[in-house]
Short mmCIF file of C-alpha atoms in Angstrom, two decimals:
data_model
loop_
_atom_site.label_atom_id
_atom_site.label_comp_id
_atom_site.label_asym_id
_atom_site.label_seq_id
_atom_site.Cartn_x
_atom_site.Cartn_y
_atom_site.Cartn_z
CA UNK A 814 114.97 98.35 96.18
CA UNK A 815 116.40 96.17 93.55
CA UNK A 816 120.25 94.38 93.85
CA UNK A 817 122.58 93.46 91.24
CA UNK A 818 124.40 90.63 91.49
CA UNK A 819 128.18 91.21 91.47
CA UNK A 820 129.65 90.74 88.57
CA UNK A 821 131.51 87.66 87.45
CA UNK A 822 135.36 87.73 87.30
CA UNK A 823 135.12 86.82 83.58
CA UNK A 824 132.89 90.18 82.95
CA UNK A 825 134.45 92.20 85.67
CA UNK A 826 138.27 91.27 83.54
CA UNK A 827 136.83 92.21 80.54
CA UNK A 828 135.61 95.59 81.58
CA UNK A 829 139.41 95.96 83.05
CA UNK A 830 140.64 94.94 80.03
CA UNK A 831 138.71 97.16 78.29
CA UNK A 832 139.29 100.47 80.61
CA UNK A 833 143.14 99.70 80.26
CA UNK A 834 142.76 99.40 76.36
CA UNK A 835 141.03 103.40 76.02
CA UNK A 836 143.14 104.40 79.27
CA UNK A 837 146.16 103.54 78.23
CA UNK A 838 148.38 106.70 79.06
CA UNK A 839 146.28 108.09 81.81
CA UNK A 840 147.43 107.24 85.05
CA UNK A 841 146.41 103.83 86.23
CA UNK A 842 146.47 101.75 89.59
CA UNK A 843 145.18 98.58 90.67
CA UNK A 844 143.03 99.97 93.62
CA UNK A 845 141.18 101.66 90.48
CA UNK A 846 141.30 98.55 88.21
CA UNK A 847 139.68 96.28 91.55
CA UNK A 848 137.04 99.00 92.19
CA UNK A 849 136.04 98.72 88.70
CA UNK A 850 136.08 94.75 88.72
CA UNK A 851 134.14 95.01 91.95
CA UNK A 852 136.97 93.17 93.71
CA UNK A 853 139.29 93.52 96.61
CA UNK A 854 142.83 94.57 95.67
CA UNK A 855 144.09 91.38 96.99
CA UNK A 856 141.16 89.01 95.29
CA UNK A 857 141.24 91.34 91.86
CA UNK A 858 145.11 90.67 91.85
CA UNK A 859 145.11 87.27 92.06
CA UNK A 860 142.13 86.59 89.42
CA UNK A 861 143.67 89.08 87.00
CA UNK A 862 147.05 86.88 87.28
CA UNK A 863 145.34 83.90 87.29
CA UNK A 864 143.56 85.02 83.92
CA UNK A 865 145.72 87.41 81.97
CA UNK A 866 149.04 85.71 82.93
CA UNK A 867 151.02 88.26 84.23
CA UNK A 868 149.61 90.74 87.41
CA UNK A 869 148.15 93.91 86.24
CA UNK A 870 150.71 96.74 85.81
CA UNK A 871 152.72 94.17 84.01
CA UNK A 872 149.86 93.64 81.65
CA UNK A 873 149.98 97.48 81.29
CA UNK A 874 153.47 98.39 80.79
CA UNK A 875 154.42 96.54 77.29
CA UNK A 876 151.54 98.10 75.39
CA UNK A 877 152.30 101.65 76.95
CA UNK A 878 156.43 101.01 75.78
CA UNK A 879 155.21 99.52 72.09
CA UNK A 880 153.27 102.88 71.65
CA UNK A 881 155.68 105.41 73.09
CA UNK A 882 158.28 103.72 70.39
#
């Protein structure tokens, strides 16, 4: 049986990033957006902040009101 190594928070935001970007009006949550970064909630939360500058569903509502105007 082979393992893969988790992936780093770099990759895993990108690949958040990412999913948001095509995702954009389907519904989203950050239990969703950790599973995908193979995080906790609590750790994904504090990387994404740490990284993107603002916690996730903030990160996700600007682009969402920009398109719907």
């Amino acid at each position: 049986m082979e393992f893969q190594a988790a992936p780093s928070p770099p990759d895993a935001l990108e690949r958040v990033l990412r999913h948001i970007e095509d995702r954009l009006f389907e519904p989203l949550d950050v239990t969703g957006l950790a599973e995908l970064a193979g995080l906790s909630t609590f750790h994904f939360i504090r990387v994404f902040t740490a990284r993107a500058g603002s916690r996730p569903m903030a990160h996700v509502r600007p682009p969402r009101l920009i398109a719907a105007a």
